[in-house]
PDB file of C-alpha atoms in Angstrom:
ATOM      1  CA  MET A   1     -14.143   6.174 -22.548  1.00 72.00           C
ATOM      2  CA  SER A   2     -15.275   8.677 -20.071  1.00 95.00           C
ATOM      3  CA  LEU A   3     -12.749  10.754 -18.002  1.00 95.00           C
ATOM      4  CA  THR A   4     -15.187  10.240 -14.903  1.00 97.00           C
ATOM      5  CA  ALA A   5     -15.125   6.463 -15.110  1.00 97.00           C
ATOM      6  CA  PHE A   6     -11.165   6.632 -15.491  1.00 98.00           C
ATOM      7  CA  ARG A   7     -10.877   8.857 -12.550  1.00 98.00           C
ATOM      8  CA  ILE A   8     -13.113   6.572 -10.237  1.00 98.00           C
ATOM      9  CA  VAL A   9     -10.796   3.401 -11.528  1.00 98.00           C
ATOM     10  CA  VAL A  10      -7.736   5.070 -10.824  1.00 98.00           C
ATOM     11  CA  ALA A  11      -8.814   6.437  -7.405  1.00 98.00           C
ATOM     12  CA  LEU A  12      -9.984   3.004  -6.324  1.00 98.00           C
ATOM     13  CA  SER A  13      -6.778   1.261  -7.623  1.00 97.00           C
ATOM     14  CA  GLY A  14      -4.783   3.952  -5.736  1.00 98.00           C
ATOM     15  CA  LEU A  15      -6.934   3.021  -2.516  1.00 98.00           C
ATOM     16  CA  PHE A  16      -6.196  -0.843  -2.793  1.00 96.00           C
ATOM     17  CA  VAL A  17      -2.533  -0.003  -3.452  1.00 97.00           C
ATOM     18  CA  ILE A  18      -2.310   2.206  -0.398  1.00 98.00           C
ATOM     19  CA  VAL A  19      -3.802  -0.559   1.553  1.00 96.00           C
ATOM     20  CA  LEU A  20      -1.446  -3.396  -0.040  1.00 95.00           C
ATOM     21  CA  GLY A  21       1.524  -1.236   0.638  1.00 96.00           C
ATOM     22  CA  LEU A  22       0.992  -0.041   4.267  1.00 97.00           C
ATOM     23  CA  ASN A  23       0.096  -3.661   4.969  1.00 95.00           C
ATOM     24  CA  VAL A  24       3.681  -4.450   4.305  1.00 95.00           C
ATOM     25  CA  ALA A  25       5.343  -1.075   5.161  1.00 96.00           C
ATOM     26  CA  LEU A  26       3.708  -1.481   8.702  1.00 95.00           C
ATOM     27  CA  GLY A  27       4.019  -5.172   9.333  1.00 92.00           C
ATOM     28  CA  GLY A  28       7.206  -6.121   7.368  1.00 90.00           C
ATOM     29  CA  MET A  29       7.478  -9.748   5.982  1.00 89.00           C
ATOM     30  CA  ALA A  30       4.884 -10.904   8.353  1.00 87.00           C
ATOM     31  CA  THR A  31       2.518  -8.117   7.320  1.00 87.00           C
ATOM     32  CA  ALA A  32      -0.096  -6.298   9.387  1.00 87.00           C
ATOM     33  CA  GLY A  33      -2.512  -9.105   8.713  1.00 87.00           C
ATOM     34  CA  TRP A  34      -5.008  -6.580   7.036  1.00 88.00           C
ATOM     35  CA  LEU A  35      -5.813  -9.069   4.334  1.00 84.00           C
ATOM     36  CA  GLY A  36      -6.126 -12.220   6.501  1.00 80.00           C
ATOM     37  CA  GLU A  37      -2.637 -13.619   6.237  1.00 76.00           C
ATOM     38  CA  ARG A  38      -1.771 -16.443   8.535  1.00 79.00           C
ATOM     39  CA  PRO A  39       1.705 -17.270   9.910  1.00 80.00           C
ATOM     40  CA  PHE A  40       3.885 -18.760   7.090  1.00 81.00           C
ATOM     41  CA  PHE A  41       7.422 -18.659   8.303  1.00 83.00           C
ATOM     42  CA  THR A  42       9.644 -19.187  11.288  1.00 88.00           C
ATOM     43  CA  VAL A  43      12.506 -16.922  11.893  1.00 90.00           C
ATOM     44  CA  THR A  44      15.939 -18.954  12.362  1.00 92.00           C
ATOM     45  CA  ASP A  45      18.268 -15.816  12.115  1.00 93.00           C
ATOM     46  CA  GLU A  46      17.014 -12.545  13.939  1.00 93.00           C
ATOM     47  CA  GLU A  47      19.765 -10.659  12.362  1.00 95.00           C
ATOM     48  CA  GLN A  48      19.024 -11.659   8.667  1.00 94.00           C
ATOM     49  CA  TYR A  49      15.476 -11.375   9.278  1.00 92.00           C
ATOM     50  CA  GLY A  50      15.879  -7.771  10.513  1.00 94.00           C
ATOM     51  CA  LEU A  51      17.775  -6.755   7.700  1.00 95.00           C
ATOM     52  CA  LEU A  52      15.229  -8.379   5.077  1.00 95.00           C
ATOM     53  CA  ASP A  53      12.357  -7.135   6.954  1.00 94.00           C
ATOM     54  CA  SER A  54      13.596  -3.743   6.830  1.00 96.00           C
ATOM     55  CA  HIS A  55      14.155  -3.906   2.972  1.00 96.00           C
ATOM     56  CA  ILE A  56      10.411  -5.358   2.579  1.00 95.00           C
ATOM     57  CA  ARG A  57       9.081  -2.357   4.781  1.00 96.00           C
ATOM     58  CA  PHE A  58      10.894  -0.023   2.138  1.00 97.00           C
ATOM     59  CA  PHE A  59       9.163  -1.430  -0.623  1.00 96.00           C
ATOM     60  CA  GLY A  60       5.842  -1.342   1.071  1.00 97.00           C
ATOM     61  CA  GLY A  61       6.206   2.248   1.685  1.00 97.00           C
ATOM     62  CA  PHE A  62       7.383   2.722  -1.982  1.00 96.00           C
ATOM     63  CA  PHE A  63       4.127   0.786  -3.144  1.00 96.00           C
ATOM     64  CA  ALA A  64       2.079   2.897  -0.644  1.00 98.00           C
ATOM     65  CA  ALA A  65       3.323   5.957  -1.838  1.00 98.00           C
ATOM     66  CA  ALA A  66       2.780   4.949  -5.482  1.00 98.00           C
ATOM     67  CA  GLY A  67      -0.844   4.140  -4.114  1.00 98.00           C
ATOM     68  CA  PHE A  68      -1.305   7.836  -3.046  1.00 98.00           C
ATOM     69  CA  PHE A  69       0.356   8.889  -6.057  1.00 99.00           C
ATOM     70  CA  LEU A  70      -2.595   7.288  -8.133  1.00 98.00           C
ATOM     71  CA  LEU A  71      -5.243   8.790  -5.584  1.00 98.00           C
ATOM     72  CA  ILE A  72      -3.942  12.454  -6.370  1.00 98.00           C
ATOM     73  CA  ALA A  73      -3.585  11.878  -9.966  1.00 99.00           C
ATOM     74  CA  ALA A  74      -7.188  10.916 -10.229  1.00 98.00           C
ATOM     75  CA  SER A  75      -8.091  14.444  -9.416  1.00 98.00           C
ATOM     76  CA  ASN A  76      -6.604  15.603 -12.685  1.00 98.00           C
ATOM     77  CA  PRO A  77      -5.353  12.560 -14.577  1.00 98.00           C
ATOM     78  CA  LEU A  78      -4.485  14.692 -17.943  1.00 97.00           C
ATOM     79  CA  HIS A  79      -2.158  16.776 -15.887  1.00 98.00           C
ATOM     80  CA  TYR A  80      -0.392  13.814 -14.006  1.00 98.00           C
ATOM     81  CA  ALA A  81      -0.329  11.555 -17.293  1.00 98.00           C
ATOM     82  CA  GLN A  82       3.509  11.035 -17.352  1.00 98.00           C
ATOM     83  CA  GLY A  83       3.448  10.006 -13.777  1.00 98.00           C
ATOM     84  CA  LEU A  84       0.521   7.662 -14.351  1.00 99.00           C
ATOM     85  CA  TYR A  85       2.221   6.106 -17.244  1.00 99.00           C
ATOM     86  CA  LEU A  86       5.405   5.470 -15.007  1.00 98.00           C
ATOM     87  CA  VAL A  87       3.156   4.010 -12.031  1.00 98.00           C
ATOM     88  CA  PHE A  88       1.323   1.566 -14.542  1.00 98.00           C
ATOM     89  CA  ALA A  89       4.656   0.468 -16.070  1.00 98.00           C
ATOM     90  CA  THR A  90       6.350   0.154 -12.617  1.00 97.00           C
ATOM     91  CA  ILE A  91       3.273  -2.194 -11.355  1.00 97.00           C
ATOM     92  CA  PHE A  92       3.448  -4.105 -14.610  1.00 98.00           C
ATOM     93  CA  ALA A  93       6.844  -4.532 -14.399  1.00 98.00           C
ATOM     94  CA  GLY A  94       6.378  -6.051 -10.975  1.00 96.00           C
ATOM     95  CA  GLY A  95       3.792  -8.291 -12.464  1.00 95.00           C
ATOM     96  CA  ILE A  96       6.464  -9.673 -14.759  1.00 96.00           C
ATOM     97  CA  ALA A  97       8.727 -10.145 -11.906  1.00 95.00           C
ATOM     98  CA  ARG A  98       6.361 -12.516 -10.317  1.00 93.00           C
ATOM     99  CA  PHE A  99       7.217 -15.170 -13.288  1.00 92.00           C
ATOM    100  CA  SER A 100      11.120 -15.246 -11.867  1.00 93.00           C
ATOM    101  CA  LEU A 101       9.414 -17.619  -9.254  1.00 88.00           C
ATOM    102  CA  PHE A 102       9.145 -20.238 -11.830  1.00 86.00           C
ATOM    103  CA  ASP A 103       6.217 -21.919 -10.058  1.00 85.00           C
ATOM    104  CA  ALA A 104       3.300 -22.073 -12.234  1.00 83.00           C
ATOM    105  CA  GLY A 105       1.087 -23.573  -9.503  1.00 85.00           C
ATOM    106  CA  ILE A 106       1.383 -20.479  -7.559  1.00 87.00           C
ATOM    107  CA  PHE A 107      -0.601 -18.441 -10.337  1.00 85.00           C
ATOM    108  CA  THR A 108      -3.410 -20.757  -9.919  1.00 86.00           C
ATOM    109  CA  ASN A 109      -3.945 -19.174  -6.197  1.00 87.00           C
ATOM    110  CA  PRO A 110      -6.878 -16.764  -6.564  1.00 86.00           C
ATOM    111  CA  ASP A 111      -5.219 -14.112  -4.716  1.00 83.00           C
ATOM    112  CA  VAL A 112      -2.212 -14.237  -6.781  1.00 89.00           C
ATOM    113  CA  PHE A 113      -4.119 -14.563 -10.021  1.00 92.00           C
ATOM    114  CA  TRP A 114      -6.368 -11.656  -9.386  1.00 92.00           C
ATOM    115  CA  ALA A 115      -3.171  -9.486  -8.515  1.00 92.00           C
ATOM    116  CA  LEU A 116      -1.363 -10.708 -11.468  1.00 94.00           C
ATOM    117  CA  ALA A 117      -4.459  -9.691 -13.638  1.00 95.00           C
ATOM    118  CA  ALA A 118      -4.474  -6.170 -12.364  1.00 95.00           C
ATOM    119  CA  GLU A 119      -0.736  -5.978 -12.750  1.00 96.00           C
ATOM    120  CA  LEU A 120      -0.294  -7.402 -16.492  1.00 97.00           C
ATOM    121  CA  VAL A 121      -3.832  -6.619 -17.988  1.00 97.00           C
ATOM    122  CA  LEU A 122      -5.381  -3.772 -15.974  1.00 97.00           C
ATOM    123  CA  MET A 123      -2.256  -1.629 -16.085  1.00 97.00           C
ATOM    124  CA  GLN A 124      -2.330  -1.809 -19.879  1.00 98.00           C
ATOM    125  CA  VAL A 125      -5.908  -0.985 -20.008  1.00 98.00           C
ATOM    126  CA  LEU A 126      -5.334   2.077 -17.851  1.00 98.00           C
ATOM    127  CA  ALA A 127      -2.435   3.137 -20.243  1.00 98.00           C
ATOM    128  CA  PHE A 128      -4.351   2.631 -23.452  1.00 98.00           C
ATOM    129  CA  TRP A 129      -7.530   4.348 -21.732  1.00 98.00           C
ATOM    130  CA  LEU A 130      -5.108   7.327 -20.579  1.00 98.00           C
ATOM    131  CA  SER A 131      -3.847   7.316 -24.121  1.00 97.00           C
ATOM    132  CA  ARG A 132      -7.352   7.957 -25.659  1.00 96.00           C
ATOM    133  CA  LEU A 133      -8.210  10.871 -23.087  1.00 95.00           C
ATOM    134  CA  ARG A 134      -5.320  12.583 -24.035  1.00 90.00           C
ATOM    135  CA  ARG A 135      -6.199  12.825 -27.595  1.00 87.00           C
TER     136      ARG A 135
END
């Protein structure tokens, strides 16, 4: 369990999270379209849309900030271990929250499946890996 390999995985994860977060932070509910999203809804209430879009952009910025932290923490993961555990747990909790959708069919979509795998499996693997590196 190499420290160098861990740093690379955390840095790549951070870059990916930054792109995902900025895609939403800069594009709102419709996203900036960086991942090939297509139009999927029609706005029927501009005021309500503006309110929810603002909240979604906030969460996108929050997610992007977590990605920037992962990128910074990759430089010295042992020093940033507590923060890394917090980010791993937060992303894991986000994966668990997906199940509140109560639509098992959505999880067969490859985009959702692989995101869920990263959230529920990769985050636990990274937390375990970090715990081994700290010994």
